[in-house]
Short mmCIF file of C-alpha atoms and ligand atoms in Angstrom, two decimals:
data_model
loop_
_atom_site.label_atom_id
_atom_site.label_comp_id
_atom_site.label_asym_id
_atom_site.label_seq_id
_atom_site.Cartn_x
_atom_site.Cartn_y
_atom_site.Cartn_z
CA UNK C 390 -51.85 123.27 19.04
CA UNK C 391 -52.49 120.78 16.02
CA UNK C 392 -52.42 122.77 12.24
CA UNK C 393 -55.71 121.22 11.22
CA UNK C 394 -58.59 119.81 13.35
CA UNK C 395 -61.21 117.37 10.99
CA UNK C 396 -64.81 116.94 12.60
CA UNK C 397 -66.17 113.80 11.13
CA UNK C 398 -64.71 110.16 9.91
CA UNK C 399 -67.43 109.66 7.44
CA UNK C 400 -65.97 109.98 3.70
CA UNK C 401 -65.17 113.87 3.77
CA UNK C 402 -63.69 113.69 6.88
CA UNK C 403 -61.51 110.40 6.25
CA UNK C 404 -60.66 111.77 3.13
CA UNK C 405 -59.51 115.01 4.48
CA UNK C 406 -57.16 113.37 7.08
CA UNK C 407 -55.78 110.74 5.05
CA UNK C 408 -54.64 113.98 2.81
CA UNK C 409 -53.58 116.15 5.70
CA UNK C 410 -51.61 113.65 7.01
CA UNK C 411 -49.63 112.96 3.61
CA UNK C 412 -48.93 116.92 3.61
CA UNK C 413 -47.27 116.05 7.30
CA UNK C 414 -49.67 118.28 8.46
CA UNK C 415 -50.25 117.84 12.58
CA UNK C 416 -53.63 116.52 12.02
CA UNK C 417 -56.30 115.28 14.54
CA UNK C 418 -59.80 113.74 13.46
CA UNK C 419 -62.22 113.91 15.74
CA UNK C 420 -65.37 112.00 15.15
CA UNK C 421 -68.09 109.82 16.76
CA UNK C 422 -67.55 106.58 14.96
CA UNK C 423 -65.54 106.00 11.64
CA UNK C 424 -67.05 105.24 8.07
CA UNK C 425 -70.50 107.57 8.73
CA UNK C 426 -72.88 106.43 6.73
CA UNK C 427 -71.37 104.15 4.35
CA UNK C 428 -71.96 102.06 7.02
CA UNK C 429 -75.13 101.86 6.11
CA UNK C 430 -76.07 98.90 3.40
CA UNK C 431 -79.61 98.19 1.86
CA UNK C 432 -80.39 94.45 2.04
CA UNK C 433 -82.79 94.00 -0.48
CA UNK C 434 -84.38 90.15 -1.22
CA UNK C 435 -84.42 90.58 -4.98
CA UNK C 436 -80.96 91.09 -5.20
CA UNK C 437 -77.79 89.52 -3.91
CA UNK C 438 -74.86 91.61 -4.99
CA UNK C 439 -75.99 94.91 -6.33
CA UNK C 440 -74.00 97.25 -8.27
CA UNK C 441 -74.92 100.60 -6.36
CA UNK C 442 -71.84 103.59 -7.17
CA UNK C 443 -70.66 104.01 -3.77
CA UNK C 444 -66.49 104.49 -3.91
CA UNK C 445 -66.79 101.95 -0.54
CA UNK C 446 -62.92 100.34 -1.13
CA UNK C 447 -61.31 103.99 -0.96
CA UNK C 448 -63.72 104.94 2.01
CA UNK C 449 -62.17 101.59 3.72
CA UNK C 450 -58.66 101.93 2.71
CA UNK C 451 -58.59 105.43 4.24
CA UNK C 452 -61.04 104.44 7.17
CA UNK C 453 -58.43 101.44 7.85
CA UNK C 454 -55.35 103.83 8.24
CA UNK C 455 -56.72 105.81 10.54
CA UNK C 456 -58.11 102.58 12.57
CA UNK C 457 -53.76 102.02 12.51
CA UNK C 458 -52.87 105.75 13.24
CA UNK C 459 -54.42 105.96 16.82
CA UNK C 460 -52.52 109.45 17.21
CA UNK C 461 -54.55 110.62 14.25
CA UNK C 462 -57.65 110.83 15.40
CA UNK C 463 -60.27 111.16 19.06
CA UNK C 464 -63.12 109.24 19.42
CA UNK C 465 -65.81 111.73 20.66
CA UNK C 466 -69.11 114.27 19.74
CA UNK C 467 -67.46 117.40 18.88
CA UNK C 468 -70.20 120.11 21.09
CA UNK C 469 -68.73 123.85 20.00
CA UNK C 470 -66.45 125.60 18.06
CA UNK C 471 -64.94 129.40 18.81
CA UNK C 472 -62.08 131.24 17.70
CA UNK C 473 -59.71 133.62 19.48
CA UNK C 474 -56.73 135.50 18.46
CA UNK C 475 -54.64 132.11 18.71
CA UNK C 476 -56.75 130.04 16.25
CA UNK C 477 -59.86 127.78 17.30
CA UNK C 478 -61.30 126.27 20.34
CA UNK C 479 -62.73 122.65 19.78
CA UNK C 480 -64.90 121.49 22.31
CA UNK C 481 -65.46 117.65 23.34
CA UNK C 482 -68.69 116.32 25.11
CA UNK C 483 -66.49 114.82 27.49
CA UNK C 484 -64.96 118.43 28.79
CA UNK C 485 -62.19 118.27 26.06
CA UNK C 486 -61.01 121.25 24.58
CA UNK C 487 -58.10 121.09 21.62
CA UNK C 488 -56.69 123.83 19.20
CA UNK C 489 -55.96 124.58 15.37
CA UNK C 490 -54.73 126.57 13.29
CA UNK C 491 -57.82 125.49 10.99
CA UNK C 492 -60.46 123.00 11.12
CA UNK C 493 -62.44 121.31 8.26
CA UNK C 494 -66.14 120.62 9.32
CA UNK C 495 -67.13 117.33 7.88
CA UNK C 496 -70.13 116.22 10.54
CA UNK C 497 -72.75 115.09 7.50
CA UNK C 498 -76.19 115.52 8.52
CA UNK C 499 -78.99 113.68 10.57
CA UNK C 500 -82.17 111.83 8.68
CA UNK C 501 -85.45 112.66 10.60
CA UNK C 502 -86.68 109.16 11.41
CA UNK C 503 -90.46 108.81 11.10
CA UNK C 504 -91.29 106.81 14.64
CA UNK C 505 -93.78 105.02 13.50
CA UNK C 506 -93.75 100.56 14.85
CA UNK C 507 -91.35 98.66 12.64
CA UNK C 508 -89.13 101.30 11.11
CA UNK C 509 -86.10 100.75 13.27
CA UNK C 510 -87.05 97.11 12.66
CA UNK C 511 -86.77 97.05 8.67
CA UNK C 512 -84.08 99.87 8.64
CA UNK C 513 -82.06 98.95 5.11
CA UNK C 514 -84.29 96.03 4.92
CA UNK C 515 -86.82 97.06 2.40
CA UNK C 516 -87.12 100.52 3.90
CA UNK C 517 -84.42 102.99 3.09
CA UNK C 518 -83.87 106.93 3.41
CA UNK C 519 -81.80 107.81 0.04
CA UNK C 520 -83.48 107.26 -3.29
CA UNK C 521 -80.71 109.14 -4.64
CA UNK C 522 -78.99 106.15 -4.15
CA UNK C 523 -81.44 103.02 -4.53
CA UNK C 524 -83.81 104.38 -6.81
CA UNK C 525 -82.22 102.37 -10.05
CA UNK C 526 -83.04 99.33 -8.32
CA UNK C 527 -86.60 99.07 -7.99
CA UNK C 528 -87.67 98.38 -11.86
CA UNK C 529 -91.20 96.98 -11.50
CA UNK C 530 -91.29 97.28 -8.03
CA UNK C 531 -94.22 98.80 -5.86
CA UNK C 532 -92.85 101.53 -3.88
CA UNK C 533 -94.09 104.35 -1.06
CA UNK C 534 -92.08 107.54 -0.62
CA UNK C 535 -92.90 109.72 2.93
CA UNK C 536 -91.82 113.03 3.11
CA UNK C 537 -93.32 116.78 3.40
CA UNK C 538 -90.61 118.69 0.94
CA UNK C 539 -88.46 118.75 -1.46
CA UNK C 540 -86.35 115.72 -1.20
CA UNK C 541 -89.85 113.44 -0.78
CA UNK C 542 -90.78 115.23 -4.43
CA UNK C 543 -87.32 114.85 -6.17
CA UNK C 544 -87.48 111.33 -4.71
CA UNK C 545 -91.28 110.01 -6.28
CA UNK C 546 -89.79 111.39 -9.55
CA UNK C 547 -87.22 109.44 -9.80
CA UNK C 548 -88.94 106.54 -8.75
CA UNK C 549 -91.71 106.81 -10.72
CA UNK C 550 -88.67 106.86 -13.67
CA UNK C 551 -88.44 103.08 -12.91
CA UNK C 552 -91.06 101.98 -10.54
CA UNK C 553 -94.51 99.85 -11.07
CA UNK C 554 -96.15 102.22 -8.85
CA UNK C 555 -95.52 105.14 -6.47
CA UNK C 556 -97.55 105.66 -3.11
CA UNK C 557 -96.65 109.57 -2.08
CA UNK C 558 -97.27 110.00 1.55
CA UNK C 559 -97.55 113.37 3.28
CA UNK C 560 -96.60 116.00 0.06
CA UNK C 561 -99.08 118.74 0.30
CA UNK C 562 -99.43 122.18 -1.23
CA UNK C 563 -97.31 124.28 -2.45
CA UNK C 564 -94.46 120.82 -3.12
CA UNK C 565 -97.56 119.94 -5.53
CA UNK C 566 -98.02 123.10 -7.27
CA UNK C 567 -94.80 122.81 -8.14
CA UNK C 568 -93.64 121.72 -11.72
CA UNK C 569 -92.29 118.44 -10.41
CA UNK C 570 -95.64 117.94 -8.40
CA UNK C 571 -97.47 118.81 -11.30
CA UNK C 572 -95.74 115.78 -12.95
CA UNK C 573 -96.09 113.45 -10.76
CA UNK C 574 -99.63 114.22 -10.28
CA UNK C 575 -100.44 113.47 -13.73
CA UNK C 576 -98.10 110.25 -14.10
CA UNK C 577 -100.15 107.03 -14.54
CA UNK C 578 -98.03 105.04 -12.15
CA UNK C 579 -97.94 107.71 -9.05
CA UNK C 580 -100.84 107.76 -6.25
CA UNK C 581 -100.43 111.10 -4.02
CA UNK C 582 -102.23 110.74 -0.63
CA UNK C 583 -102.50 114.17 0.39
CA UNK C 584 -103.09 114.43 3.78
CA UNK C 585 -102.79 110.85 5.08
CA UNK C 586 -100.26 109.96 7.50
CA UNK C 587 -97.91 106.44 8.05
CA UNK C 588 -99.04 104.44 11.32
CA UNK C 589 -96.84 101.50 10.71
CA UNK C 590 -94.10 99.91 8.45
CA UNK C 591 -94.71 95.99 8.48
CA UNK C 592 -93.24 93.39 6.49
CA UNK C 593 -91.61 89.62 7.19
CA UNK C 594 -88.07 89.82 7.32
CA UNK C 595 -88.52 92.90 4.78
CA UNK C 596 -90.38 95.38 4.78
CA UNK C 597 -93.35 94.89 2.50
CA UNK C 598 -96.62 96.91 3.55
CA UNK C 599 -96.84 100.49 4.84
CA UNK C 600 -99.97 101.11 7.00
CA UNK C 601 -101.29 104.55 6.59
CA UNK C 602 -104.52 106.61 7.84
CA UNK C 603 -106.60 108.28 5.78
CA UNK C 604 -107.83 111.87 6.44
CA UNK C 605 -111.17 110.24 8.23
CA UNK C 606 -108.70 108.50 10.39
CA UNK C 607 -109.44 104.86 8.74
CA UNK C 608 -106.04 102.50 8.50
CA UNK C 609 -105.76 101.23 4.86
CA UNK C 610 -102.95 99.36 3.90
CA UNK C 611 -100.47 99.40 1.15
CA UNK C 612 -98.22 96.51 -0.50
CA UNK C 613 -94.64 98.37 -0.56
CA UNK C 614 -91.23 96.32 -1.76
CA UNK C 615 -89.76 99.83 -1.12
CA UNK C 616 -90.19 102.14 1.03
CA UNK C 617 -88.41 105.77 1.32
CA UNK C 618 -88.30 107.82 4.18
CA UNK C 619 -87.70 111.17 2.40
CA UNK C 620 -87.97 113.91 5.44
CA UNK C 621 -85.23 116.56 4.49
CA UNK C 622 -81.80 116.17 6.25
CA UNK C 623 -80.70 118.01 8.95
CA UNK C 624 -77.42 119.25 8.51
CA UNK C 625 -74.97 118.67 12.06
CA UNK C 626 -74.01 122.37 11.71
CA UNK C 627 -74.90 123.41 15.30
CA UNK C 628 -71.57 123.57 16.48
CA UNK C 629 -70.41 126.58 14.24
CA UNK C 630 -74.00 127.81 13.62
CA UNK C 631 -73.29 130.77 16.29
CA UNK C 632 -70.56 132.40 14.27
CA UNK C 633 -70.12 130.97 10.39
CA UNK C 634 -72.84 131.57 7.25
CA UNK C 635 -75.13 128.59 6.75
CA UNK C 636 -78.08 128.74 4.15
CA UNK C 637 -81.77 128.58 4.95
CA UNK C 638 -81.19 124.33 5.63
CA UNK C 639 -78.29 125.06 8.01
CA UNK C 640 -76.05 123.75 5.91
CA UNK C 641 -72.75 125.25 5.98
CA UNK C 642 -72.00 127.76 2.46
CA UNK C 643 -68.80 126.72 1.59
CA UNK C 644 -67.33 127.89 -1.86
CA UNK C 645 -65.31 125.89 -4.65
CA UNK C 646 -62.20 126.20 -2.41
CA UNK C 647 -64.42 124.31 0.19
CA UNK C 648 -63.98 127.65 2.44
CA UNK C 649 -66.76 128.94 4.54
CA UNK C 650 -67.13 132.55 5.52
CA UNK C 651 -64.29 132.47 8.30
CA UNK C 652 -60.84 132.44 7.17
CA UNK C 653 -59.54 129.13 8.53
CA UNK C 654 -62.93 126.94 8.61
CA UNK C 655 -63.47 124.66 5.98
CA UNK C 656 -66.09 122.21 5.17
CA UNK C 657 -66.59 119.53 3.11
CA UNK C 658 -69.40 116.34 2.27
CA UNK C 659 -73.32 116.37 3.30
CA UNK C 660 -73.11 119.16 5.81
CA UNK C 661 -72.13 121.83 3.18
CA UNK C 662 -74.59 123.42 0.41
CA UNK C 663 -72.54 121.93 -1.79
CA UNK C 664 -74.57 119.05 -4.35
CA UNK C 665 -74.75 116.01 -4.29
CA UNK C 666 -75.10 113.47 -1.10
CA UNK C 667 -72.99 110.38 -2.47
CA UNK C 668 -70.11 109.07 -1.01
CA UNK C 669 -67.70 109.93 -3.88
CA UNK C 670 -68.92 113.41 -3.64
CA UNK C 671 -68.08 113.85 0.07
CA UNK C 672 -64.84 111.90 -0.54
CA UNK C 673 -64.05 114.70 -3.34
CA UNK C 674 -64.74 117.37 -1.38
CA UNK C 675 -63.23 116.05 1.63
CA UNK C 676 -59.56 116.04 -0.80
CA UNK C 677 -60.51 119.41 -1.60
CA UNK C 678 -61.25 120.79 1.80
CA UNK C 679 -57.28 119.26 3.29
CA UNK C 680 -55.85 120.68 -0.33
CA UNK C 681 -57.42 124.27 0.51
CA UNK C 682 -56.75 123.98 4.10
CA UNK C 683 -52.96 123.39 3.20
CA UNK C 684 -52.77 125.99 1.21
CA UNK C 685 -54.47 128.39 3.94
CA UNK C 686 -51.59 126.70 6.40
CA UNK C 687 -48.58 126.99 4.13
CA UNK C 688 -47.42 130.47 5.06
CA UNK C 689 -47.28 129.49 8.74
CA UNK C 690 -45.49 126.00 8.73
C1 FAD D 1467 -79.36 105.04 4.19
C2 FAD D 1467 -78.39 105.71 3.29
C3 FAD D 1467 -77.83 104.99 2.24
C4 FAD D 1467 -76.94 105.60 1.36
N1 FAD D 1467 -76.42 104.87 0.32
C5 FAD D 1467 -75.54 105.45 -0.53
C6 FAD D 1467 -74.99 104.73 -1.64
O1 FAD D 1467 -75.30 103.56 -1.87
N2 FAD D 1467 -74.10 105.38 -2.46
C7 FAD D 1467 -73.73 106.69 -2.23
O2 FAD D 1467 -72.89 107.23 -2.99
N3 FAD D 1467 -74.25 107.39 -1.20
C8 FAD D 1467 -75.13 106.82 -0.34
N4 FAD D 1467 -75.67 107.54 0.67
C9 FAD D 1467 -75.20 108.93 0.91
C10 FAD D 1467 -73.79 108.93 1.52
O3 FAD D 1467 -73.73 107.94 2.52
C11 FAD D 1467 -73.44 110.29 2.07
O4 FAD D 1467 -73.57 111.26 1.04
C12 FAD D 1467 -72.00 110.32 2.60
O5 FAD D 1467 -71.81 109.34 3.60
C13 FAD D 1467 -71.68 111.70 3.16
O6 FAD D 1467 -70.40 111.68 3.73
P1 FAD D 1467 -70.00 112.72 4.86
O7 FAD D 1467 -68.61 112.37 5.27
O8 FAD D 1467 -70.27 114.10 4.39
O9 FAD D 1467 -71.03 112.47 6.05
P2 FAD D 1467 -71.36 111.17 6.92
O10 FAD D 1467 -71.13 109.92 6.18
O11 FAD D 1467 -72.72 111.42 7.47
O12 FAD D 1467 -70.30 111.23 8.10
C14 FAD D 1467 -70.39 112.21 9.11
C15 FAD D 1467 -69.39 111.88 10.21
O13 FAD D 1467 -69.40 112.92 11.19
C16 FAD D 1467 -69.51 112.36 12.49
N5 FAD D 1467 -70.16 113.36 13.35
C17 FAD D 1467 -71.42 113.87 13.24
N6 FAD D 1467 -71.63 114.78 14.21
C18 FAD D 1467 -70.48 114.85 14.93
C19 FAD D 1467 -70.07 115.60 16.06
N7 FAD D 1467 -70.87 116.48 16.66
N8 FAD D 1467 -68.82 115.40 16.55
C20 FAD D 1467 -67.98 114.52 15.97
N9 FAD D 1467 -68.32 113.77 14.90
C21 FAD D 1467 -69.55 113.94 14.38
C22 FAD D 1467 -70.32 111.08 12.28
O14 FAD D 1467 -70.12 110.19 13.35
C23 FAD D 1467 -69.71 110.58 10.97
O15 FAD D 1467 -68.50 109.90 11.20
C24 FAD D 1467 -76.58 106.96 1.56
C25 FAD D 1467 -77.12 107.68 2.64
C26 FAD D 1467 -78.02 107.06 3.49
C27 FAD D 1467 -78.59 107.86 4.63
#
């Protein structure tokens, strides 16, 4: 039985090892790959060395001690969580099944692709999925945000902070009623195309032109240095979803402590209601979810 299972190696969950194992906590990290989605990096032809805040040297120091510390951690989809008297049950897609005292959940969550011909293509060439992140670095530039809620809304604003212009693809109703939408409708530089749809991302080496139908079902096209696919996230919560709280997203409630509802099952990074998705958030939370977890531990080591 190890004292603390992590699930996830993106920055909560490498953060949250790296701590566990300096309390000399028996600590095992189970994840699919290691880094998440810092391993993600927006090529962008305008700019060569950009100065995005993204806390990648402490994601790599920690990511390259656990690449060392093979004992540390299980290359593997976690598939299901339960408890019994003894603790919890992690199970492994390959049939695995390990204990703990307490697990931290730090799984991040999943962006909804669009499928549309030449997004996989241009992925982080041109065409990104976090404006939260890139949005500072499209001064002057022409850009298309596609997306049906929230995130799509928050995202035009900010862009339309910095950009030339702002195509908004697939925002209808209520999102535009709102007092954001009601902004952005107004703003000189923001076109909303309510009701069209994307057919195509297409560019030459970047992406640079979004094809999009109209509500008559005519393509038109539109000249795009950046586009943002901003579909909301889906949290990778199903594991626990059968027996801990997770708000109307399925992201997982965790308080300040980074506790969830069940005594034992932390959570830290995208997958939690807690704000903000940036890497030095997750890699703050993922320091507070080992430090609350030890504390939970204490009385039985
Ligand atoms: C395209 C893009 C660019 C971004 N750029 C920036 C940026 O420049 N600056 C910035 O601060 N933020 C950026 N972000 C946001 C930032 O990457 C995230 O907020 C951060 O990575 C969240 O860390 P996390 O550890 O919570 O989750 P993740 O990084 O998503 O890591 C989750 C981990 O859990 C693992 N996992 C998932 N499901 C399972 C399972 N069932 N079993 C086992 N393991 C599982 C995954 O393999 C992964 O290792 C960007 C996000 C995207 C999508």
């Amino acid at each position: 039985m190890y004292d603390l299972i992590v699930v996830g190696g993106g920055p909560a969950g490498l953060t949250a090892t790296v701590y566990a194992i300096r309390k000399r906590l028996n600590v095992l990290m189970i994840s699919k790959d290691l880094g998440g989605k810092t391993n993600y990096r927006l090529a962008l032809p305008w700019i060569e060395d950009y100065q995005v805040i993204r806390g990648l040297e402490i994601v790599n120091k920690f990511r390259s001690e656990l690449e060392y510390l093979k004992f540390a951690r299980h290359m593997e989809p976690v598939e299901r969580i339960d408890q019994d008297e003894k603790g919890f049950n992690v199970y492994t897609r390959g049939g695995g099944e390990l204990q703990a005292k307490a697990v931290i959940i730090a799984s991040g969550t999943k962006q909804q692709r669009l499928e549309v011909p030449g997004e996989k293509q241009f992925i982080m060439r041109g065409l990104c999925y976090s404006a939260l992140s890139y949005a500072p670095l499209f001064i002057d530039r022409k850009t298309v945000v596609v997306g049906e809620g929230d995130l799509a809304l928050r995202s035009a604003a900010e862009l339309a902070t910095v950009a030339n212009h702002v195509h908004l693809v697939g925002l209808t109703g209520d999102a535009l009623n709102s007092v954001l939408g009601k902004k952005l409708a107004s703003s000189a530089n923001v076109t909303i195309l309510e009701n069209y749809t994307v057919s195509e991302v297409k560019g030459n080496g970047f992406a640079n032109q979004v094809i999009v139908q109209n509500p008559d079902g005519q393509d038109e096209t539109i000249e795009a240095e950046g586009t943002f696919i901003e579909m909301n996230l889906i949290p990778n919560s199903q594991m626990v979803k059968d027996f801990i709280d997770l708000d109307d997203q399925g992201r997982i409630k965790v308080d300040c402590y980074a506790r969830s509802n069940v005594p034992g099952l932390f959570a830290a990074g995208d997958v939690t209601d807690s704000y903000a998705e940036q890497v030095l958030v997750a890699v703050g939370e993922g320091a507070k979810a080992a430090l609350s977890a030890y504390e939970y531990l204490l009385p039985m080591l």
